[in-house]
mmCIF file with all atom_site columns, C-alpha atoms in Angstrom:
data_model
loop_
_atom_site.group_PDB
_atom_site.id
_atom_site.type_symbol
_atom_site.label_atom_id
_atom_site.label_alt_id
_atom_site.label_comp_id
_atom_site.label_asym_id
_atom_site.label_entity_id
_atom_site.label_seq_id
_atom_site.pdbx_PDB_ins_code
_atom_site.Cartn_x
_atom_site.Cartn_y
_atom_site.Cartn_z
_atom_site.occupancy
_atom_site.B_iso_or_equiv
_atom_site.pdbx_formal_charge
_atom_site.auth_seq_id
_atom_site.auth_comp_id
_atom_site.auth_asym_id
_atom_site.auth_atom_id
_atom_site.pdbx_PDB_model_num
ATOM 1   C CA . ASP A 1 1   ? -38.073 35.239 107.056 1.00 88.00 ? 29  ASP A CA 1
ATOM 2   C CA . VAL A 1 2   ? -40.147 34.548 103.985 1.00 94.00 ? 30  VAL A CA 1
ATOM 3   C CA . PRO A 1 3   ? -42.924 37.107 103.507 1.00 95.00 ? 31  PRO A CA 1
ATOM 4   C CA . ILE A 1 4   ? -46.449 35.750 103.239 1.00 96.00 ? 32  ILE A CA 1
ATOM 5   C CA . VAL A 1 5   ? -48.528 37.412 100.520 1.00 97.00 ? 33  VAL A CA 1
ATOM 6   C CA . ALA A 1 6   ? -52.214 36.546 100.639 1.00 96.00 ? 34  ALA A CA 1
ATOM 7   C CA . ALA A 1 7   ? -54.121 36.532 97.342  1.00 94.00 ? 35  ALA A CA 1
ATOM 8   C CA . GLY A 1 8   ? -57.740 36.047 96.396  1.00 91.00 ? 36  GLY A CA 1
ATOM 9   C CA . GLY A 1 9   ? -60.675 38.122 97.570  1.00 91.00 ? 37  GLY A CA 1
ATOM 10  C CA . PHE A 1 10  ? -58.809 41.249 98.667  1.00 95.00 ? 38  PHE A CA 1
ATOM 11  C CA . ALA A 1 11  ? -60.062 44.591 97.352  1.00 95.00 ? 39  ALA A CA 1
ATOM 12  C CA . ASP A 1 12  ? -60.351 47.063 100.223 1.00 96.00 ? 40  ASP A CA 1
ATOM 13  C CA . GLY A 1 13  ? -58.979 48.060 103.614 1.00 96.00 ? 41  GLY A CA 1
ATOM 14  C CA . ARG A 1 14  ? -61.205 45.668 105.535 1.00 96.00 ? 42  ARG A CA 1
ATOM 15  C CA . THR A 1 15  ? -59.880 42.660 103.647 1.00 96.00 ? 43  THR A CA 1
ATOM 16  C CA . LEU A 1 16  ? -56.299 43.942 103.960 1.00 96.00 ? 44  LEU A CA 1
ATOM 17  C CA . SER A 1 17  ? -56.751 44.337 107.730 1.00 96.00 ? 45  SER A CA 1
ATOM 18  C CA . ALA A 1 18  ? -58.208 40.834 108.003 1.00 95.00 ? 46  ALA A CA 1
ATOM 19  C CA . ALA A 1 19  ? -55.279 39.309 106.105 1.00 96.00 ? 47  ALA A CA 1
ATOM 20  C CA . ILE A 1 20  ? -52.732 41.117 108.279 1.00 95.00 ? 48  ILE A CA 1
ATOM 21  C CA . ALA A 1 21  ? -54.596 39.983 111.419 1.00 93.00 ? 49  ALA A CA 1
ATOM 22  C CA . LEU A 1 22  ? -54.372 36.401 110.149 1.00 95.00 ? 50  LEU A CA 1
ATOM 23  C CA . GLY A 1 23  ? -50.603 36.644 109.697 1.00 95.00 ? 51  GLY A CA 1
ATOM 24  C CA . ALA A 1 24  ? -50.050 37.850 106.133 1.00 97.00 ? 52  ALA A CA 1
ATOM 25  C CA . ASP A 1 25  ? -47.335 40.395 105.461 1.00 97.00 ? 53  ASP A CA 1
ATOM 26  C CA . ALA A 1 26  ? -49.069 41.771 102.365 1.00 95.00 ? 54  ALA A CA 1
ATOM 27  C CA . VAL A 1 27  ? -51.922 41.100 99.942  1.00 97.00 ? 55  VAL A CA 1
ATOM 28  C CA . ALA A 1 28  ? -52.287 40.960 96.178  1.00 96.00 ? 56  ALA A CA 1
ATOM 29  C CA . MET A 1 29  ? -55.262 42.883 94.782  1.00 97.00 ? 57  MET A CA 1
ATOM 30  C CA . GLY A 1 30  ? -55.204 42.034 91.087  1.00 95.00 ? 58  GLY A CA 1
ATOM 31  C CA . SER A 1 31  ? -58.866 42.636 90.250  1.00 95.00 ? 59  SER A CA 1
ATOM 32  C CA . ARG A 1 32  ? -58.998 45.824 92.323  1.00 96.00 ? 60  ARG A CA 1
ATOM 33  C CA . PHE A 1 33  ? -55.966 47.425 90.659  1.00 97.00 ? 61  PHE A CA 1
ATOM 34  C CA . ALA A 1 34  ? -57.076 46.260 87.207  1.00 96.00 ? 62  ALA A CA 1
ATOM 35  C CA . THR A 1 35  ? -60.078 48.553 87.638  1.00 96.00 ? 63  THR A CA 1
ATOM 36  C CA . THR A 1 36  ? -58.153 51.774 88.239  1.00 97.00 ? 64  THR A CA 1
ATOM 37  C CA . LYS A 1 37  ? -57.780 54.722 85.872  1.00 97.00 ? 65  LYS A CA 1
ATOM 38  C CA . GLU A 1 38  ? -54.145 53.859 85.162  1.00 98.00 ? 66  GLU A CA 1
ATOM 39  C CA . SER A 1 39  ? -54.824 50.217 84.287  1.00 97.00 ? 67  SER A CA 1
ATOM 40  C CA . SER A 1 40  ? -54.589 49.253 80.627  1.00 97.00 ? 68  SER A CA 1
ATOM 41  C CA . LEU A 1 41  ? -57.723 47.087 80.913  1.00 97.00 ? 69  LEU A CA 1
ATOM 42  C CA . ALA A 1 42  ? -60.375 48.241 78.428  1.00 97.00 ? 70  ALA A CA 1
ATOM 43  C CA . HIS A 1 43  ? -62.571 50.925 80.007  1.00 96.00 ? 71  HIS A CA 1
ATOM 44  C CA . GLN A 1 44  ? -65.765 49.067 79.026  1.00 94.00 ? 72  GLN A CA 1
ATOM 45  C CA . MET A 1 45  ? -64.659 46.064 81.103  1.00 95.00 ? 73  MET A CA 1
ATOM 46  C CA . LYS A 1 46  ? -63.769 48.303 84.052  1.00 95.00 ? 74  LYS A CA 1
ATOM 47  C CA . GLU A 1 47  ? -67.281 49.778 83.893  1.00 92.00 ? 75  GLU A CA 1
ATOM 48  C CA . ILE A 1 48  ? -68.892 46.323 83.876  1.00 90.00 ? 76  ILE A CA 1
ATOM 49  C CA . ILE A 1 49  ? -66.794 45.153 86.825  1.00 91.00 ? 77  ILE A CA 1
ATOM 50  C CA . ALA A 1 50  ? -67.403 48.324 88.862  1.00 90.00 ? 78  ALA A CA 1
ATOM 51  C CA . ASN A 1 51  ? -71.142 48.689 88.160  1.00 82.00 ? 79  ASN A CA 1
ATOM 52  C CA . PRO A 1 52  ? -73.233 45.616 89.016  1.00 66.00 ? 80  PRO A CA 1
ATOM 53  C CA . GLU A 1 53  ? -76.440 47.327 87.892  1.00 70.00 ? 81  GLU A CA 1
ATOM 54  C CA . LEU A 1 54  ? -75.212 47.586 84.277  1.00 63.00 ? 82  LEU A CA 1
ATOM 55  C CA . SER A 1 55  ? -76.147 44.920 81.757  1.00 56.00 ? 83  SER A CA 1
ATOM 56  C CA . GLY A 1 56  ? -73.357 42.427 82.242  1.00 53.00 ? 84  GLY A CA 1
ATOM 57  C CA . GLY A 1 57  ? -72.406 44.099 85.528  1.00 57.00 ? 85  GLY A CA 1
ATOM 58  C CA . SER A 1 58  ? -70.747 41.916 88.081  1.00 64.00 ? 86  SER A CA 1
ATOM 59  C CA . THR A 1 59  ? -71.177 40.816 91.665  1.00 74.00 ? 87  THR A CA 1
ATOM 60  C CA . GLU A 1 60  ? -69.104 38.290 93.592  1.00 76.00 ? 88  GLU A CA 1
ATOM 61  C CA . SER A 1 61  ? -71.364 35.528 92.267  1.00 80.00 ? 89  SER A CA 1
ATOM 62  C CA . ASP A 1 62  ? -70.920 36.460 88.624  1.00 84.00 ? 90  ASP A CA 1
ATOM 63  C CA . THR A 1 63  ? -67.841 34.358 87.991  1.00 87.00 ? 91  THR A CA 1
ATOM 64  C CA . ILE A 1 64  ? -67.090 30.950 86.543  1.00 89.00 ? 92  ILE A CA 1
ATOM 65  C CA . TYR A 1 65  ? -64.238 28.833 87.873  1.00 90.00 ? 93  TYR A CA 1
ATOM 66  C CA . GLY A 1 66  ? -62.778 26.100 85.722  1.00 86.00 ? 94  GLY A CA 1
ATOM 67  C CA . LYS A 1 67  ? -60.004 25.029 83.386  1.00 81.00 ? 95  LYS A CA 1
ATOM 68  C CA . ASN A 1 68  ? -61.947 24.218 80.219  1.00 75.00 ? 96  ASN A CA 1
ATOM 69  C CA . PHE A 1 69  ? -61.490 27.705 78.781  1.00 74.00 ? 97  PHE A CA 1
ATOM 70  C CA . ASP A 1 70  ? -57.711 27.831 78.580  1.00 74.00 ? 98  ASP A CA 1
ATOM 71  C CA . GLY A 1 71  ? -56.412 24.689 80.286  1.00 74.00 ? 99  GLY A CA 1
ATOM 72  C CA . ILE A 1 72  ? -55.356 26.462 83.472  1.00 79.00 ? 100 ILE A CA 1
ATOM 73  C CA . PRO A 1 73  ? -57.757 26.611 86.447  1.00 85.00 ? 101 PRO A CA 1
ATOM 74  C CA . ALA A 1 74  ? -58.928 30.204 86.738  1.00 87.00 ? 102 ALA A CA 1
ATOM 75  C CA . ARG A 1 75  ? -61.898 32.414 87.506  1.00 91.00 ? 103 ARG A CA 1
ATOM 76  C CA . VAL A 1 76  ? -63.475 34.504 84.742  1.00 92.00 ? 104 VAL A CA 1
ATOM 77  C CA . LEU A 1 77  ? -66.305 37.019 84.535  1.00 90.00 ? 105 LEU A CA 1
ATOM 78  C CA . LYS A 1 78  ? -69.565 35.267 83.759  1.00 88.00 ? 106 LYS A CA 1
ATOM 79  C CA . SER A 1 79  ? -70.861 36.032 80.273  1.00 87.00 ? 107 SER A CA 1
ATOM 80  C CA . ALA A 1 80  ? -72.590 34.062 77.543  1.00 87.00 ? 108 ALA A CA 1
ATOM 81  C CA . GLU A 1 81  ? -69.225 33.511 75.833  1.00 86.00 ? 109 GLU A CA 1
ATOM 82  C CA . SER A 1 82  ? -67.303 32.482 78.957  1.00 88.00 ? 110 SER A CA 1
ATOM 83  C CA . SER A 1 83  ? -70.134 30.104 79.898  1.00 88.00 ? 111 SER A CA 1
ATOM 84  C CA . ARG A 1 84  ? -70.065 28.535 76.445  1.00 86.00 ? 112 ARG A CA 1
ATOM 85  C CA . LEU A 1 85  ? -66.279 28.171 76.401  1.00 83.00 ? 113 LEU A CA 1
ATOM 86  C CA . ASN A 1 86  ? -66.167 26.661 79.891  1.00 84.00 ? 114 ASN A CA 1
ATOM 87  C CA . LYS A 1 87  ? -68.804 23.970 79.269  1.00 85.00 ? 115 LYS A CA 1
ATOM 88  C CA . LYS A 1 88  ? -66.287 21.502 77.868  1.00 79.00 ? 116 LYS A CA 1
ATOM 89  C CA . PRO A 1 89  ? -62.650 21.518 76.782  1.00 76.00 ? 117 PRO A CA 1
ATOM 90  C CA . ALA A 1 90  ? -61.999 22.468 73.189  1.00 72.00 ? 118 ALA A CA 1
ATOM 91  C CA . SER A 1 91  ? -61.266 19.564 70.873  1.00 76.00 ? 119 SER A CA 1
ATOM 92  C CA . LEU A 1 92  ? -57.623 18.735 70.173  1.00 75.00 ? 120 LEU A CA 1
ATOM 93  C CA . PRO A 1 93  ? -57.745 19.739 66.470  1.00 81.00 ? 121 PRO A CA 1
ATOM 94  C CA . LEU A 1 94  ? -59.355 23.074 67.358  1.00 76.00 ? 122 LEU A CA 1
ATOM 95  C CA . VAL A 1 95  ? -56.785 23.780 70.101  1.00 71.00 ? 123 VAL A CA 1
ATOM 96  C CA . ILE A 1 96  ? -53.885 22.971 67.759  1.00 74.00 ? 124 ILE A CA 1
ATOM 97  C CA . TYR A 1 97  ? -55.391 25.134 64.988  1.00 78.00 ? 125 TYR A CA 1
ATOM 98  C CA . ARG A 1 98  ? -55.904 28.088 67.356  1.00 72.00 ? 126 ARG A CA 1
ATOM 99  C CA . ALA A 1 99  ? -52.461 27.618 68.903  1.00 70.00 ? 127 ALA A CA 1
ATOM 100 C CA . PHE A 1 100 ? -50.831 27.731 65.463  1.00 76.00 ? 128 PHE A CA 1
ATOM 101 C CA . ASN A 1 101 ? -52.797 30.901 64.655  1.00 75.00 ? 129 ASN A CA 1
ATOM 102 C CA . ALA A 1 102 ? -51.711 32.468 67.958  1.00 71.00 ? 130 ALA A CA 1
ATOM 103 C CA . ALA A 1 103 ? -48.084 31.438 67.293  1.00 76.00 ? 131 ALA A CA 1
ATOM 104 C CA . GLN A 1 104 ? -48.227 33.102 63.885  1.00 79.00 ? 132 GLN A CA 1
ATOM 105 C CA . LYS A 1 105 ? -49.652 36.311 65.354  1.00 77.00 ? 133 LYS A CA 1
ATOM 106 C CA . MET A 1 106 ? -46.810 36.353 67.894  1.00 78.00 ? 134 MET A CA 1
ATOM 107 C CA . ASN A 1 107 ? -44.213 35.535 65.218  1.00 86.00 ? 135 ASN A CA 1
ATOM 108 C CA . ILE A 1 108 ? -43.304 32.206 66.845  1.00 82.00 ? 136 ILE A CA 1
ATOM 109 C CA . PRO A 1 109 ? -42.079 29.774 64.180  1.00 84.00 ? 137 PRO A CA 1
ATOM 110 C CA . LEU A 1 110 ? -44.182 26.614 63.932  1.00 78.00 ? 138 LEU A CA 1
ATOM 111 C CA . TYR A 1 111 ? -41.036 24.462 64.053  1.00 80.00 ? 139 TYR A CA 1
ATOM 112 C CA . LYS A 1 112 ? -40.720 25.544 67.696  1.00 77.00 ? 140 LYS A CA 1
ATOM 113 C CA . VAL A 1 113 ? -44.310 24.562 68.517  1.00 71.00 ? 141 VAL A CA 1
ATOM 114 C CA . ILE A 1 114 ? -44.559 21.133 66.830  1.00 75.00 ? 142 ILE A CA 1
ATOM 115 C CA . PRO A 1 115 ? -41.713 19.335 68.717  1.00 77.00 ? 143 PRO A CA 1
ATOM 116 C CA . GLY A 1 116 ? -43.198 20.409 72.038  1.00 69.00 ? 144 GLY A CA 1
ATOM 117 C CA . LEU A 1 117 ? -46.581 19.002 71.069  1.00 69.00 ? 145 LEU A CA 1
ATOM 118 C CA . ILE A 1 118 ? -44.928 15.668 70.324  1.00 75.00 ? 146 ILE A CA 1
ATOM 119 C CA . THR A 1 119 ? -42.476 15.336 73.239  1.00 78.00 ? 147 THR A CA 1
ATOM 120 C CA . GLN A 1 120 ? -44.359 17.057 76.063  1.00 73.00 ? 148 GLN A CA 1
ATOM 121 C CA . PHE A 1 121 ? -47.942 16.669 74.971  1.00 69.00 ? 149 PHE A CA 1
ATOM 122 C CA . ASP A 1 122 ? -49.663 17.388 78.320  1.00 72.00 ? 150 ASP A CA 1
ATOM 123 C CA . LYS A 1 123 ? -47.686 20.577 78.947  1.00 70.00 ? 151 LYS A CA 1
ATOM 124 C CA . MET A 1 124 ? -47.897 21.749 75.367  1.00 68.00 ? 152 MET A CA 1
ATOM 125 C CA . TYR A 1 125 ? -51.609 20.964 75.182  1.00 71.00 ? 153 TYR A CA 1
ATOM 126 C CA . MET A 1 126 ? -52.141 23.241 78.182  1.00 71.00 ? 154 MET A CA 1
ATOM 127 C CA . VAL A 1 127 ? -49.965 25.939 76.593  1.00 70.00 ? 155 VAL A CA 1
ATOM 128 C CA . ALA A 1 128 ? -51.783 25.420 73.291  1.00 70.00 ? 156 ALA A CA 1
ATOM 129 C CA . GLN A 1 129 ? -55.137 25.838 75.032  1.00 73.00 ? 157 GLN A CA 1
ATOM 130 C CA . PHE A 1 130 ? -53.925 29.071 76.591  1.00 74.00 ? 158 PHE A CA 1
ATOM 131 C CA . GLY A 1 131 ? -52.573 30.235 73.240  1.00 70.00 ? 159 GLY A CA 1
ATOM 132 C CA . ALA A 1 132 ? -55.880 29.373 71.648  1.00 68.00 ? 160 ALA A CA 1
ATOM 133 C CA . ALA A 1 133 ? -57.670 31.445 74.297  1.00 78.00 ? 161 ALA A CA 1
ATOM 134 C CA . THR A 1 134 ? -55.732 34.637 73.572  1.00 82.00 ? 162 THR A CA 1
ATOM 135 C CA . GLU A 1 135 ? -58.240 35.832 70.982  1.00 83.00 ? 163 GLU A CA 1
ATOM 136 C CA . SER A 1 136 ? -61.119 35.726 73.478  1.00 87.00 ? 164 SER A CA 1
ATOM 137 C CA . LEU A 1 137 ? -58.965 37.357 76.156  1.00 90.00 ? 165 LEU A CA 1
ATOM 138 C CA . MET A 1 138 ? -57.928 40.162 73.812  1.00 92.00 ? 166 MET A CA 1
ATOM 139 C CA . LYS A 1 139 ? -61.539 40.824 72.835  1.00 94.00 ? 167 LYS A CA 1
ATOM 140 C CA . ALA A 1 140 ? -62.356 41.569 76.485  1.00 95.00 ? 168 ALA A CA 1
ATOM 141 C CA . THR A 1 141 ? -59.188 43.091 77.907  1.00 95.00 ? 169 THR A CA 1
ATOM 142 C CA . VAL A 1 142 ? -58.103 45.161 74.908  1.00 96.00 ? 170 VAL A CA 1
ATOM 143 C CA . ASP A 1 143 ? -61.271 45.694 72.859  1.00 96.00 ? 171 ASP A CA 1
ATOM 144 C CA . GLY A 1 144 ? -63.713 45.840 75.790  1.00 95.00 ? 172 GLY A CA 1
ATOM 145 C CA . ASN A 1 145 ? -66.049 43.371 74.077  1.00 95.00 ? 173 ASN A CA 1
ATOM 146 C CA . TYR A 1 146 ? -68.010 41.742 76.922  1.00 91.00 ? 174 TYR A CA 1
ATOM 147 C CA . ASP A 1 147 ? -70.275 39.740 74.606  1.00 91.00 ? 175 ASP A CA 1
ATOM 148 C CA . GLU A 1 148 ? -67.513 37.967 72.645  1.00 91.00 ? 176 GLU A CA 1
ATOM 149 C CA . GLY A 1 149 ? -64.573 38.161 75.036  1.00 92.00 ? 177 GLY A CA 1
ATOM 150 C CA . VAL A 1 150 ? -63.475 36.466 78.253  1.00 92.00 ? 178 VAL A CA 1
ATOM 151 C CA . GLN A 1 151 ? -62.208 38.493 81.227  1.00 93.00 ? 179 GLN A CA 1
ATOM 152 C CA . PHE A 1 152 ? -60.172 37.009 84.085  1.00 92.00 ? 180 PHE A CA 1
ATOM 153 C CA . ILE A 1 153 ? -61.535 38.319 87.399  1.00 92.00 ? 181 ILE A CA 1
ATOM 154 C CA . GLY A 1 154 ? -61.624 37.403 91.072  1.00 91.00 ? 182 GLY A CA 1
ATOM 155 C CA . GLN A 1 155 ? -64.647 37.116 93.319  1.00 88.00 ? 183 GLN A CA 1
ATOM 156 C CA . SER A 1 156 ? -63.513 40.375 94.896  1.00 91.00 ? 184 SER A CA 1
ATOM 157 C CA . GLN A 1 157 ? -65.266 42.055 91.966  1.00 89.00 ? 185 GLN A CA 1
ATOM 158 C CA . GLY A 1 158 ? -68.284 42.251 94.265  1.00 86.00 ? 186 GLY A CA 1
ATOM 159 C CA . LEU A 1 159 ? -66.325 44.732 96.406  1.00 90.00 ? 187 LEU A CA 1
ATOM 160 C CA . ILE A 1 160 ? -65.376 46.941 93.449  1.00 92.00 ? 188 ILE A CA 1
ATOM 161 C CA . GLU A 1 161 ? -67.742 49.861 92.927  1.00 90.00 ? 189 GLU A CA 1
ATOM 162 C CA . ASP A 1 162 ? -65.643 52.550 91.267  1.00 92.00 ? 190 ASP A CA 1
ATOM 163 C CA . ILE A 1 163 ? -62.690 53.268 88.990  1.00 95.00 ? 191 ILE A CA 1
ATOM 164 C CA . PRO A 1 164 ? -60.355 55.476 91.042  1.00 96.00 ? 192 PRO A CA 1
ATOM 165 C CA . ALA A 1 165 ? -56.798 56.644 90.411  1.00 98.00 ? 193 ALA A CA 1
ATOM 166 C CA . VAL A 1 166 ? -54.202 54.334 91.972  1.00 98.00 ? 194 VAL A CA 1
ATOM 167 C CA . ASP A 1 167 ? -53.053 56.954 94.498  1.00 98.00 ? 195 ASP A CA 1
ATOM 168 C CA . GLU A 1 168 ? -56.631 57.593 95.626  1.00 98.00 ? 196 GLU A CA 1
ATOM 169 C CA . LEU A 1 169 ? -57.251 53.849 95.933  1.00 98.00 ? 197 LEU A CA 1
ATOM 170 C CA . VAL A 1 170 ? -54.100 53.192 97.974  1.00 98.00 ? 198 VAL A CA 1
ATOM 171 C CA . GLN A 1 171 ? -54.908 56.083 100.342 1.00 98.00 ? 199 GLN A CA 1
ATOM 172 C CA . ARG A 1 172 ? -58.475 54.812 100.789 1.00 98.00 ? 200 ARG A CA 1
ATOM 173 C CA . ILE A 1 173 ? -57.359 51.210 101.372 1.00 98.00 ? 201 ILE A CA 1
ATOM 174 C CA . MET A 1 174 ? -54.815 52.286 103.981 1.00 97.00 ? 202 MET A CA 1
ATOM 175 C CA . LEU A 1 175 ? -57.352 54.482 105.799 1.00 97.00 ? 203 LEU A CA 1
ATOM 176 C CA . GLU A 1 176 ? -59.936 51.664 105.816 1.00 97.00 ? 204 GLU A CA 1
ATOM 177 C CA . ALA A 1 177 ? -57.329 49.186 107.060 1.00 96.00 ? 205 ALA A CA 1
ATOM 178 C CA . ILE A 1 178 ? -56.296 51.487 109.899 1.00 96.00 ? 206 ILE A CA 1
ATOM 179 C CA . GLU A 1 179 ? -59.936 52.129 110.878 1.00 96.00 ? 207 GLU A CA 1
ATOM 180 C CA . THR A 1 180 ? -60.786 48.423 110.740 1.00 94.00 ? 208 THR A CA 1
ATOM 181 C CA . SER A 1 181 ? -57.712 47.436 112.764 1.00 93.00 ? 209 SER A CA 1
ATOM 182 C CA . SER A 1 182 ? -58.526 50.115 115.353 1.00 92.00 ? 210 SER A CA 1
ATOM 183 C CA . GLN A 1 183 ? -62.116 48.862 115.650 1.00 90.00 ? 211 GLN A CA 1
ATOM 184 C CA . THR A 1 184 ? -60.874 45.300 116.067 1.00 86.00 ? 212 THR A CA 1
ATOM 185 C CA . PHE A 1 185 ? -58.416 46.410 118.761 1.00 87.00 ? 213 PHE A CA 1
ATOM 186 C CA . GLU A 1 186 ? -61.158 48.330 120.584 1.00 86.00 ? 214 GLU A CA 1
ATOM 187 C CA . THR A 1 187 ? -63.516 45.338 120.438 1.00 84.00 ? 215 THR A CA 1
ATOM 188 C CA . PHE A 1 188 ? -60.952 43.035 122.001 1.00 81.00 ? 216 PHE A CA 1
ATOM 189 C CA . SER A 1 189 ? -59.819 45.653 124.532 1.00 82.00 ? 217 SER A CA 1
ATOM 190 C CA . GLU A 1 190 ? -63.396 46.148 125.751 1.00 77.00 ? 218 GLU A CA 1
ATOM 191 C CA . LYS A 1 191 ? -63.972 42.406 126.067 1.00 69.00 ? 219 LYS A CA 1
ATOM 192 C CA . ARG A 1 192 ? -60.741 41.970 127.994 1.00 67.00 ? 220 ARG A CA 1
ATOM 193 C CA . MET A 1 193 ? -61.740 44.618 130.520 1.00 67.00 ? 221 MET A CA 1
ATOM 194 C CA . THR A 1 194 ? -65.165 43.072 131.230 1.00 63.00 ? 222 THR A CA 1
#
C-alpha cells in the first residue's frame, strides 16, 4: 500500500479529521508548523501570519498564486513587494544577473551555470528565476522584512492564530481531530437510527 498524504489547507484538527475521512493516511501542515516556536522562520513573519489584525497580517485571502516571482507555481503572502514581483516575469537579463549573483553567494562556479543555460534553457531559466528570488525570500524568512521580502505561505494561514510550541500544537491538533471525528460519527449514528 502506498500512503496518501494530503497537502494544502491543513492547519488544525478539523482539517486533519476531514482529510482522514476522505481517505488520506496523513496530512502535511507546512504553514502551520512554520509558525511554531521551534521553527527557524523569522519571528516577525510568524507574528504577521498568526495575527490578521496586525499591519500586514494575513487571512486566507491574503495570498498571491503564480509563477512570475520565481518561475515555479506557488502561493506567497500578499505584500506590496510580492504583488510587484508577481505582476510579470523578470526579464531574461535580470534573471541571469541575479542567478549569477546567487551562484556567487552560494560558491557555485559560473562555469557550472553557463552550460546549463545553453543546453537546457527552459529548466535552467526556471532554476535561474528561483536563484534570483533567493534574496527576496531571505529578506522575509531570515530577516523578517515583510515590506521588502517574499514569504511562501498556504491559504491555511487564515486558520493560524498563534505561535505555539510543536508539542502543544500536535497535542491540540490530535484532540481537535478526535473531537471532530467523534462529532461526525455521532451525527451519522443519529441519522441512521431515525
